[in-house]
Coordinates of C-alpha atoms and ligand atoms in Angstrom, one line a residue:
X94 CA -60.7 64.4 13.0
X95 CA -58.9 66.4 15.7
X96 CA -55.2 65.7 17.1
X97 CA -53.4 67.0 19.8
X98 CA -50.1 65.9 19.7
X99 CA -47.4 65.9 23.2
X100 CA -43.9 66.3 22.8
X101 CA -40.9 67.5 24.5
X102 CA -39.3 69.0 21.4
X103 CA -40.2 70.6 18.2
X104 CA -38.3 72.5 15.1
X105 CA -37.8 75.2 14.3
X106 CA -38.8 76.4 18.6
X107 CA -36.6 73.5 20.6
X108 CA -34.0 70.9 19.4
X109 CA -32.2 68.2 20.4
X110 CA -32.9 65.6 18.0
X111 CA -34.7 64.0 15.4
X112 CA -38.0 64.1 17.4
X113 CA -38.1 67.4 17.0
X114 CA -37.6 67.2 13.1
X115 CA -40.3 64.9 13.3
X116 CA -42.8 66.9 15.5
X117 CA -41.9 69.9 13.5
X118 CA -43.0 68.8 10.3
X119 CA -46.1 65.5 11.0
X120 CA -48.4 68.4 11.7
X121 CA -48.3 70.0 9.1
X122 CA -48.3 67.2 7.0
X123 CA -51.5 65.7 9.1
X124 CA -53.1 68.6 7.7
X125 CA -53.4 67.4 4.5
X126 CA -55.4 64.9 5.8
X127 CA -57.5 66.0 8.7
X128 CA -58.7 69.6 9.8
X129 CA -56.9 70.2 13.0
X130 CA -53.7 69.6 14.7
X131 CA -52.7 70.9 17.6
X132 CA -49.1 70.3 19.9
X133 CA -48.4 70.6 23.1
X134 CA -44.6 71.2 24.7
X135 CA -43.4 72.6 27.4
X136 CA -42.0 76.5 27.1
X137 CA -38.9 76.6 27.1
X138 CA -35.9 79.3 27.5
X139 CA -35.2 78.6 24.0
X140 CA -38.4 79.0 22.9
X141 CA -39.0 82.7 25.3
X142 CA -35.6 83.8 23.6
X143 CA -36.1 83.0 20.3
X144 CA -37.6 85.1 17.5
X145 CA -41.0 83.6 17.7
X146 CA -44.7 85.3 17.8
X147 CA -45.7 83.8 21.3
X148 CA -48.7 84.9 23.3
X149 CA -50.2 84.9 26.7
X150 CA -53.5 83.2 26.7
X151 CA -55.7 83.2 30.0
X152 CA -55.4 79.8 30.7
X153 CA -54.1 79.0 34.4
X154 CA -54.3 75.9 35.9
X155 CA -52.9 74.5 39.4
X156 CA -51.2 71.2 40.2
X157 CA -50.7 68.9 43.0
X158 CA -47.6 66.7 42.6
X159 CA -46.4 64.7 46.1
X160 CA -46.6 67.2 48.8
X161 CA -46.4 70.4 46.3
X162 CA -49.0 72.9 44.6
X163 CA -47.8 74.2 41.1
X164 CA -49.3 76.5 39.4
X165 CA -49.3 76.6 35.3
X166 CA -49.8 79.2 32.8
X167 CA -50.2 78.7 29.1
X168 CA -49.0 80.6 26.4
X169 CA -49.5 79.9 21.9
X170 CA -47.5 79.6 18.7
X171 CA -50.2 79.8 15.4
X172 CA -48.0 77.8 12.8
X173 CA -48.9 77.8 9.6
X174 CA -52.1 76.5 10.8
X175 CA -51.2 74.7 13.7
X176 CA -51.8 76.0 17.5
X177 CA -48.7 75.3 19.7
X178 CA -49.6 74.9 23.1
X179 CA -46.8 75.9 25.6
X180 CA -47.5 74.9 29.0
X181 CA -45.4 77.4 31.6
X182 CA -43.9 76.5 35.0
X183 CA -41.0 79.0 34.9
X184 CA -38.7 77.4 37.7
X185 CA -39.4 74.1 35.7
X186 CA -38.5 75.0 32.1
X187 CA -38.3 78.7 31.4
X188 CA -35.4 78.8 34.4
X189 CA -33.2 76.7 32.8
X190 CA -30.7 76.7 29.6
X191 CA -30.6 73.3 28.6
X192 CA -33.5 70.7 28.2
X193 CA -32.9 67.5 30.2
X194 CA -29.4 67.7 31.4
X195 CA -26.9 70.1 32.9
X196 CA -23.0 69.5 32.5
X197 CA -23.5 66.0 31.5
X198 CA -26.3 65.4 33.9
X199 CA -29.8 64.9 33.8
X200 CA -31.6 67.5 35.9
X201 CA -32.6 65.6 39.3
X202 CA -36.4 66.9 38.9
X203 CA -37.2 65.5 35.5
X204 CA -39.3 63.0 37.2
X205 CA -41.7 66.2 38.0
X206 CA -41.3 68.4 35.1
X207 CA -42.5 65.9 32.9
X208 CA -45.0 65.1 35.1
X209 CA -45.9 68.8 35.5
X210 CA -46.3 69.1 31.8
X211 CA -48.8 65.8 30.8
X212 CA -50.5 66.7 33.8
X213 CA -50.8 70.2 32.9
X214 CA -51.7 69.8 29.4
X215 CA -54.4 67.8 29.9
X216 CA -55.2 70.3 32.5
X217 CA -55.5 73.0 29.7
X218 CA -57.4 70.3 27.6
X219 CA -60.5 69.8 29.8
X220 CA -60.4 73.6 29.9
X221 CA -60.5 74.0 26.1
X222 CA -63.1 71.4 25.7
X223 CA -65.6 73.5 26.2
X224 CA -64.9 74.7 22.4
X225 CA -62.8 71.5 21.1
X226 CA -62.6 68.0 22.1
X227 CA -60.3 65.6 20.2
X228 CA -60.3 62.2 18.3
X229 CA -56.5 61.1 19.3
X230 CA -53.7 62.3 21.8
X231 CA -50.6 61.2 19.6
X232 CA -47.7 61.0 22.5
X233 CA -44.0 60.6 21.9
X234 CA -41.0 59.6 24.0
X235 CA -41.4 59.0 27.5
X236 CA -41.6 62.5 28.6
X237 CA -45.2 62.5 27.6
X238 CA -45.7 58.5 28.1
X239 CA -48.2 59.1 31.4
X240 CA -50.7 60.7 28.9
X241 CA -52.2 57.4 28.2
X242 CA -52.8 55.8 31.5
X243 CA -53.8 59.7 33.1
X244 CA -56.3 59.7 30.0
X245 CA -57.5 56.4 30.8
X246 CA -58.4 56.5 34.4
X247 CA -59.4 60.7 34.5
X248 CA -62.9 61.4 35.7
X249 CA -62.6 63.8 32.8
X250 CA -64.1 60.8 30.7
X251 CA -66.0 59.1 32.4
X252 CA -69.1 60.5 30.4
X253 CA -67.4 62.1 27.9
X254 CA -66.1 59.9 24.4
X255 CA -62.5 59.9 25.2
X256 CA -59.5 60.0 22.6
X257 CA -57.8 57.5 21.6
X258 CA -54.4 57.1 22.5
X259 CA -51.1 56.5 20.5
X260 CA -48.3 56.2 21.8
X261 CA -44.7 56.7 19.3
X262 CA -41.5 54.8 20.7
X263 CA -38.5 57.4 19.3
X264 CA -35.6 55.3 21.1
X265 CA -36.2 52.4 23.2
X266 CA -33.2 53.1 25.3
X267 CA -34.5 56.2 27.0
X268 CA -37.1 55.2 29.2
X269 CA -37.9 57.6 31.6
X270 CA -36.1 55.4 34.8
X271 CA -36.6 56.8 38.3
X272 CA -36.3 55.9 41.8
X273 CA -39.3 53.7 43.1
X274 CA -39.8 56.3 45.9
X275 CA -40.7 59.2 43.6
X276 CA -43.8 57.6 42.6
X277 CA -46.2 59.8 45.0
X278 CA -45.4 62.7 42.7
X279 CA -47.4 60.8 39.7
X280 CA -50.8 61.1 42.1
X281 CA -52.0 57.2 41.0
X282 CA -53.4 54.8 43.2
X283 CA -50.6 52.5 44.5
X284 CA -51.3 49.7 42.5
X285 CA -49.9 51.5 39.5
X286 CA -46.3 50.9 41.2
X287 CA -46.1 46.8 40.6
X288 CA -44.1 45.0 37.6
X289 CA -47.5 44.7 35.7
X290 CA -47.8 48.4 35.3
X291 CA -45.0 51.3 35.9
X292 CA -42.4 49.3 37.6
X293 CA -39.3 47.2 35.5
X294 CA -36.3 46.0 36.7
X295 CA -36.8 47.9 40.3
X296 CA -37.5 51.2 38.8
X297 CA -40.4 53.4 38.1
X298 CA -40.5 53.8 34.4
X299 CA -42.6 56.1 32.8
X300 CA -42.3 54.5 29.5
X301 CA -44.4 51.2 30.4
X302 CA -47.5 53.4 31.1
X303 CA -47.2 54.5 27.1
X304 CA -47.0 51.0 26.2
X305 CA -49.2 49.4 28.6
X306 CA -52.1 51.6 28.6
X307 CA -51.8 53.3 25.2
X308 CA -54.8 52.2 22.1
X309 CA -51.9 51.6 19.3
X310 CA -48.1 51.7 19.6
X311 CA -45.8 53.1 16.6
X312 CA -42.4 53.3 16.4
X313 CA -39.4 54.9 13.7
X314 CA -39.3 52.6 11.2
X315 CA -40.3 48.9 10.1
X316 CA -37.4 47.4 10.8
X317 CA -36.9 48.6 14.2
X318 CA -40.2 47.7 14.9
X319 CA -38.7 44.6 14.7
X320 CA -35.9 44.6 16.6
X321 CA -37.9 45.8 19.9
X322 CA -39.3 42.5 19.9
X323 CA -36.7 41.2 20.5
X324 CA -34.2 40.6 23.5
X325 CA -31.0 42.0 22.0
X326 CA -32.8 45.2 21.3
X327 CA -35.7 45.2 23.6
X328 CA -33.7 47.4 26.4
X329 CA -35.7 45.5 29.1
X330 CA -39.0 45.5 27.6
X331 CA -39.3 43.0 24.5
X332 CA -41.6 40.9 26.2
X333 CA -44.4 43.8 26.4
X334 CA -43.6 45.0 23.5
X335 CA -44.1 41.2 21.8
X336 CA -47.4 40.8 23.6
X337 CA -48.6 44.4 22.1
X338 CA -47.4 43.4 18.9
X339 CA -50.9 43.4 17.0
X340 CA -50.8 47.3 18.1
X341 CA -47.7 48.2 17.2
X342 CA -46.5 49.8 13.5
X343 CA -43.0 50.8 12.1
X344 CA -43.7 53.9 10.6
X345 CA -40.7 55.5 8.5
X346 CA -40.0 59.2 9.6
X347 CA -40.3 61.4 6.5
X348 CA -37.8 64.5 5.5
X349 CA -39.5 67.8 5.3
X350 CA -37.9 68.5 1.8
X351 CA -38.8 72.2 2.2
X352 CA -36.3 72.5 5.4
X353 CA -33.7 69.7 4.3
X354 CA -33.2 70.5 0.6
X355 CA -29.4 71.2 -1.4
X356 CA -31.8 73.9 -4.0
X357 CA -33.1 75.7 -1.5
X358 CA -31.5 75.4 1.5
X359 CA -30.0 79.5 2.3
X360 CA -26.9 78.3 5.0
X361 CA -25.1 76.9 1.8
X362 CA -22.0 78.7 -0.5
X363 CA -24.1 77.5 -3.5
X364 CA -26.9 75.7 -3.9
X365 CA -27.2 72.9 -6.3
X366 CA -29.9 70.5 -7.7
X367 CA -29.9 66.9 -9.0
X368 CA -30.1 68.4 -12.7
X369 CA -26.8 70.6 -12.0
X370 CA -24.7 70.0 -8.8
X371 CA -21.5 71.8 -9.6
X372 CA -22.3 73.9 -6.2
X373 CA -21.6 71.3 -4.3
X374 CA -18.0 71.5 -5.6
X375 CA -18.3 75.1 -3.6
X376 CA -20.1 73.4 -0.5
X377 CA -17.1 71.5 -0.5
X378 CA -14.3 73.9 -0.6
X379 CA -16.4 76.0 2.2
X380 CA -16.1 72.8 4.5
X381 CA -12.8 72.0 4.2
X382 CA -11.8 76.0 4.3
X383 CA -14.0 76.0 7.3
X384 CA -11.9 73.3 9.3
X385 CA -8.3 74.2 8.0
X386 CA -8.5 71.4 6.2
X387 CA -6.4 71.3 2.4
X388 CA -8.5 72.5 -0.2
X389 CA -8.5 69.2 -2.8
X390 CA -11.0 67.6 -4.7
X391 CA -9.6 64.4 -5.2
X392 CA -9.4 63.7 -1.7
X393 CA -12.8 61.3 -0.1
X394 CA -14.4 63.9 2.7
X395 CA -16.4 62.2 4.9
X396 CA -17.9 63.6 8.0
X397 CA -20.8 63.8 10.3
X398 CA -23.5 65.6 12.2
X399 CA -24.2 63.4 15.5
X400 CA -25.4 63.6 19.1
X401 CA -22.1 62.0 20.6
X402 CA -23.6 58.8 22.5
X403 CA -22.9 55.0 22.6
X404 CA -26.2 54.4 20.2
X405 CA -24.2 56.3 17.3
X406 CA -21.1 54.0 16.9
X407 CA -18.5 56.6 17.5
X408 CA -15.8 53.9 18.5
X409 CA -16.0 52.6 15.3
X410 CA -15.3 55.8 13.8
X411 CA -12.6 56.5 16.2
X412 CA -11.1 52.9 15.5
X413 CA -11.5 52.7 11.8
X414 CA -9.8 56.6 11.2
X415 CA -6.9 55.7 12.7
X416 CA -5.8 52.8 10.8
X417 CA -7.2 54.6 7.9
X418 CA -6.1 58.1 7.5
X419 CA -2.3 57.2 7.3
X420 CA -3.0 54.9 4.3
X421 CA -5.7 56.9 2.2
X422 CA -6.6 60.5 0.9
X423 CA -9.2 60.7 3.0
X424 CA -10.3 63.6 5.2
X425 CA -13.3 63.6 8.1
X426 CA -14.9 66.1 9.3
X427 CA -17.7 66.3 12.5
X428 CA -20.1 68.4 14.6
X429 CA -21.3 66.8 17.3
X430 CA -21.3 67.2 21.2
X431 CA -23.0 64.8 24.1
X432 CA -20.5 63.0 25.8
X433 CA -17.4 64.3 27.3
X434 CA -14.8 61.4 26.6
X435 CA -15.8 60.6 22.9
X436 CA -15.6 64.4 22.7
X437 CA -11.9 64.4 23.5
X438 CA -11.0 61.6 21.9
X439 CA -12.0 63.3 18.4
X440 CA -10.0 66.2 19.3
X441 CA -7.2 64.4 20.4
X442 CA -7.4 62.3 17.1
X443 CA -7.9 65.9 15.1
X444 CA -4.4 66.9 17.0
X445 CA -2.7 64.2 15.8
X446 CA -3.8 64.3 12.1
X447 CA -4.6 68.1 11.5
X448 CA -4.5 67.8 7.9
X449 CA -7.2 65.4 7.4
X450 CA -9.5 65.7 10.4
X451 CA -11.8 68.9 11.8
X452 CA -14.0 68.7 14.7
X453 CA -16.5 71.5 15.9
X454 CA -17.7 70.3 19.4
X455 CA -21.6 72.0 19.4
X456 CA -25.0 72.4 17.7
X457 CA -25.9 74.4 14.9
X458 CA -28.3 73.7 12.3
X459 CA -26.4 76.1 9.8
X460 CA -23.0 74.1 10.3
X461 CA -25.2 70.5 9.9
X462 CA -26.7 71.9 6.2
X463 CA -22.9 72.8 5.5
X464 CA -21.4 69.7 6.4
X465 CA -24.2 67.7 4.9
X466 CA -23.9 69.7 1.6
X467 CA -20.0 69.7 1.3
X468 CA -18.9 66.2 2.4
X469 CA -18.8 63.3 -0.5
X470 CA -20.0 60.4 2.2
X471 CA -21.7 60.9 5.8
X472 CA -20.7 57.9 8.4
X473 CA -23.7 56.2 10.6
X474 CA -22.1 53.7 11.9
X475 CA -24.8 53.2 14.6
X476 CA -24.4 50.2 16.8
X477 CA -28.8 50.9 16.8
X478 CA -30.7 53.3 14.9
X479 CA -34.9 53.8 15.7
X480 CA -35.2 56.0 11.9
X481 CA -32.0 58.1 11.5
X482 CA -32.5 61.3 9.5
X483 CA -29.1 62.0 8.7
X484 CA -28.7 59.2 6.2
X485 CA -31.9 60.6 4.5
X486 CA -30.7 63.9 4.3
X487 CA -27.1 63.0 3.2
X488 CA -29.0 61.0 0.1
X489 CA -31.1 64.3 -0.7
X490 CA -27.6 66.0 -0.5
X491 CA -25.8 64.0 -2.4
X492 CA -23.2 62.5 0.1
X493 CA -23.0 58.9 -0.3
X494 CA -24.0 57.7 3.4
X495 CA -22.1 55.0 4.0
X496 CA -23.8 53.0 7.4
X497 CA -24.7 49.6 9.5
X498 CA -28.1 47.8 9.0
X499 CA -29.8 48.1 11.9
X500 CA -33.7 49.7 12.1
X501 CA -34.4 52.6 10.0
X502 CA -30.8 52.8 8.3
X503 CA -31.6 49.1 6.7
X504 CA -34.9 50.6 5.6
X505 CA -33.7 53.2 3.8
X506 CA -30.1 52.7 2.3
X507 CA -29.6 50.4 0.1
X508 CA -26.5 48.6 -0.6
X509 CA -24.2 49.5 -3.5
X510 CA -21.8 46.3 -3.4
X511 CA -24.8 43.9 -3.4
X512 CA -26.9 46.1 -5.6
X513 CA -24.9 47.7 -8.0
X514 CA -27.9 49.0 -10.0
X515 CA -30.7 50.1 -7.4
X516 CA -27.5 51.0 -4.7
X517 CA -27.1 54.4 -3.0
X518 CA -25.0 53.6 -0.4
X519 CA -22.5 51.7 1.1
X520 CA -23.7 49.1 4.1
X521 CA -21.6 46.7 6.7
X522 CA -23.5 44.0 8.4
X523 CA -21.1 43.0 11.5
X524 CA -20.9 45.8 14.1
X525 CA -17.3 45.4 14.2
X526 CA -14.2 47.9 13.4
X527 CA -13.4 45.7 11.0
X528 CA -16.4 45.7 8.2
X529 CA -17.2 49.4 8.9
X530 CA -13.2 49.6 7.4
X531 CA -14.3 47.3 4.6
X532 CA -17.3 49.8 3.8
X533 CA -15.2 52.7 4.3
X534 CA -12.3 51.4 1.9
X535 CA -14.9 50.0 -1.2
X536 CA -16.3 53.7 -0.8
X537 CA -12.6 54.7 -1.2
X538 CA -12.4 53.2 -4.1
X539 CA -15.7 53.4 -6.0
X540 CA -14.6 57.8 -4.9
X541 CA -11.4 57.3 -7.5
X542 CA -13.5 56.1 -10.8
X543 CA -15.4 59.6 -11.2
X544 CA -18.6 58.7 -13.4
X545 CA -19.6 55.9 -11.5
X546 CA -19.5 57.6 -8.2
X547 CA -21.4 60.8 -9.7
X548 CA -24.4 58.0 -10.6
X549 CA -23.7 56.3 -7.3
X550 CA -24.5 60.2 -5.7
X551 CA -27.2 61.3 -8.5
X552 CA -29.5 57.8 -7.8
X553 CA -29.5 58.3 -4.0
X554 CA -30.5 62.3 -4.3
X555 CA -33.3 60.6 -6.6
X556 CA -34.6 58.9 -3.3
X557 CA -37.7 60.2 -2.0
X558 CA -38.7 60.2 1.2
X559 CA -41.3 62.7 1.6
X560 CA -43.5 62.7 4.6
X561 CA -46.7 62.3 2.7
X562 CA -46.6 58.1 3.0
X563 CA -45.9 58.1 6.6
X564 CA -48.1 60.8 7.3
X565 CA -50.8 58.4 5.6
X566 CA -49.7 55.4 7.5
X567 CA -50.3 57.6 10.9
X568 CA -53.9 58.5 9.6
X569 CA -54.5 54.7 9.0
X570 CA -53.5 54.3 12.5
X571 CA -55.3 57.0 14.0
X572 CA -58.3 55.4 12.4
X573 CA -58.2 52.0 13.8
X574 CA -60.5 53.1 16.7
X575 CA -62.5 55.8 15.2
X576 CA -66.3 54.4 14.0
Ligands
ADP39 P1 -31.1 61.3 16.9 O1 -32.5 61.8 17.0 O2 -31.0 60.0 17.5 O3 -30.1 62.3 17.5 P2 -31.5 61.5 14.0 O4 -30.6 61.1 12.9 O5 -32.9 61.1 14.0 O6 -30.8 61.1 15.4 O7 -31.6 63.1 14.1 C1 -30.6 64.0 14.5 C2 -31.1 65.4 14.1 O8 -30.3 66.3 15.0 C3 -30.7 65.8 12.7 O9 -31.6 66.8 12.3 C4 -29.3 66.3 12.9 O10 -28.9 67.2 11.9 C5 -29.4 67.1 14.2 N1 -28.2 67.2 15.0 C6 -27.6 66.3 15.8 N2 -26.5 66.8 16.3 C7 -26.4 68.1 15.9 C8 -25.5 69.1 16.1 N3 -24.4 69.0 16.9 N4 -25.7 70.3 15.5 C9 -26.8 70.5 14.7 N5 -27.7 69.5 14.5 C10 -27.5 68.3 15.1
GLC40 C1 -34.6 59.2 18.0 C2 -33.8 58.2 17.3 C3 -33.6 58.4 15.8 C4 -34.9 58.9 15.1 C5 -35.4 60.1 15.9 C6 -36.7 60.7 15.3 O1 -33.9 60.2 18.6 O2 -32.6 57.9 17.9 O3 -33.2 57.3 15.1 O4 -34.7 59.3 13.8 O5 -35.7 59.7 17.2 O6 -37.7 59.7 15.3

């Protein structure tokens, strides 16, 4: 069997996200199962400036979007046995610094860059088929949700067995929305624009052609799977979702143990295992040295490592620090950046308690492993979560993740008040300031009696959730429509 999969980020090259966690290790663990896998992205700045073996290959294609002729160059990435396919435009993607927004902003041509690249990549496709063909085009997020419908309707394969599509829903809420009069850049036949296809709520939405015209649907988690059905969680398009429900699986994202790992992990002051984890006594004086923060053990640290945006529940943890830090020996600490007023408000809160709170507005995958390794309990208070890594990672590390049900969170932590014997973590139903304090506080206290919280820790660092059963579950998938 032979996959190419489409993203718009991938680890260790471009990251925003989880997706790219997840495209950076599914690969490699497809390979287990199937000969070859193959991605596709667009090349970046990130990509061009970072320290990565990338080569020119002679693929050139050119592009007609609306009135405009672009023309598209390709260059590789061998990966441990995967070819990474980077499709060029420079003014689209090399040019810039960031990915999809500038200063807060989405950039006002994502409509045609992303367009650009599934265009383009299936561009380079028809090319390589003269050596390859695949089984499956696995697409995720809407950034690469025209691959699908372009696949379906391409003269390409008309005589030719085409792949089967999949398409992976990462986060319901970004859709891919655009002005109705933009649609002449996508090169469809009109009828494409209507409320049965690309069109929702007066929009062109890139999303609906990845779950209208895609073979099988998948999204983050069981759970979450779920929820999309439904109104309250459906952003706009339950009802499709509901009627594609026989094609549609919840797929748990699995942690690449070999990235996200306390034992081996080289951004730590110590490493430490499950059978000895007196370095994370060290990870834990480095974080609070790190922030200014006073250097004491007895004192809960909690803290996150979050893309600052209304999904994540940051009001709560706004709301619930302030009536708590007066009253408890409790510290916080957070790296994060997105938007601009949640931003301030952690720094304002950091100015008026200093000696409990540090904030370090920006992205860095060494400062995440840090703060993941030297905190005792990492907050998710997300108002919706599609998987959510973090809370896996924080288990493996040993920091008690304390979080709301809701999609892949309620699949994977489970609840220490209810289940004092199978528990690794503490979980508040309501969405409300009021039980994420009630977590917060039984967390608080469980901290202060020493041996039960080191078993609390010890049983969730026990948790596996190795990508090999969700790697599995994709294969299955993948194998629906292959005789
Ligand atoms: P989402 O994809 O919705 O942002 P996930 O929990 O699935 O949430 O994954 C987030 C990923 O991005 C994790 O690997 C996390 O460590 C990383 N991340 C988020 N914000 C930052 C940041 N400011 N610095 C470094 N890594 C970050
Ligand atoms: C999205 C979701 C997150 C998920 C990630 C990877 O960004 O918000 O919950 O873990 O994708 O699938």
């Amino acid at each position: 069997m032979r996959v190419a999969l489409f993203a718009s980020e991938m680890d260790p090259y471009v990251k925003t996200g989880g997706l790219a966690d997840v495209v950076g290790s599914l690969p490699k663990e497809l390979l287990s199962y199937i000969n070859n896998v193959d991605v596709f992205l667009p090349f970046y700045r990130d990509i061009e400036r970072g320290n990565f073996q990338v080569t020119k290959t002679k693929i050139e294609f050119k592009l007609k979007l609306g009135s405009k002729t672009l023309n598209g160059q390709v260059y590789k990435i061998e990966d441990r046995g995967v070819s990474v396919y980077l499709i060029d435009n420079y003014h689209l993607f090399r040019k810039r610094s960031d990915l999809y927004v500038r200063g807060g902003k989405d950039y006002p041509d994502n409509l045609e860059r992303f367009v650009f690249f599934c265009k383009g990549a299936l561009a380079v496709i028809e090319q390589l088929s003269l050596e390859q063909s695949y089984d499956i085009f696995h697409c995720h997020d809407w950034q690469t949700a025209l691959i699908p419908l372009y696949t379906q309707i391409s003269d390409f394969y008309k005589n030719r067995n085409r792949p089967m599509t999949v398409y992976t829903i990462h986060n319901l809420a970004y859709q891919g929305k655009f002005p109705k009069s933009k649609f002449p850049i996508l090169q469809l036949p009109r009828k494409y624009l209507s409320p049965n296809y690309l069109e929702s709520w007066g929009k062109l939405n890139l999303m609906k052609a990845g779950l209208k015209f895609a073979d099988e649907l998948t999204t983050v988690s069981p759970t979450y799977a779920k929820e999309i059905q439904t109104k309250e969680l459906g952003a706009g398009l339950h009802d499709i979702l509901t009627t594609r429900k026989k094609n549609l699986t919840g797929i748990l994202n699995g942690v690449d143990y070999s990235i996200w790992n306390p034992e081996k992990s080289s951004h730590l002051a110590a490493n430490y295992s499950l059978a000895d984890t007196s370095g994370k006594v060290e990870c834990k004086k480095f974080i609070q040295k790190y922030f200014s923060l006073p250097v004491e053990s007895d004192v809960l640290l909690t803290g996150l490592v979050s893309r600052l945006a209304w999904q994540k529940g940051m009001n709560l943890v706004i709301a619930a620090l302030k009536d708590l830090l007066p009253e408890h020996q409790l510290q916080f600490v957070l790296l994060g950046s997105g938007d601009t007023k949640l931003e301030e408000e952690f720094l304002d809160l950091r100015k008026r308690f200093p000696n409990q709170i540090g904030v370090k507005i920006g992205f860095s995958q060494a400062l995440a492993h840090q703060i993941e390794a030297g905190i005792d309990a990492f907050l998710m208070p997300s108002r919706y979560e599609p998987c959510g890594l973090n809370d896996k990672y924080s288990l493996r590390y040993g920091s008690v993740p304390i979080v709301h049900h809701t999609g892949g969170l309620a699949d994977s932590v489970i609840d220490y008040q209810t289940h004092p014997i199978r528990g690794t973590g503490f979980i508040f139903y309501e969405f409300t300031v009021e039980s994420f304090k009630e977590a917060m506080i039984n967390a608080l206290k469980i901290f202060q009696r020493k041996s039960e919280w080191a078993e609390l820790m010890k049983r969730g660092m026990k948790q596996d959730f190795s990508w090999s059963k969700s790697a599995e579950q994709y294969i299955e998938v993948y194998k629906r429509h292959i005789k």
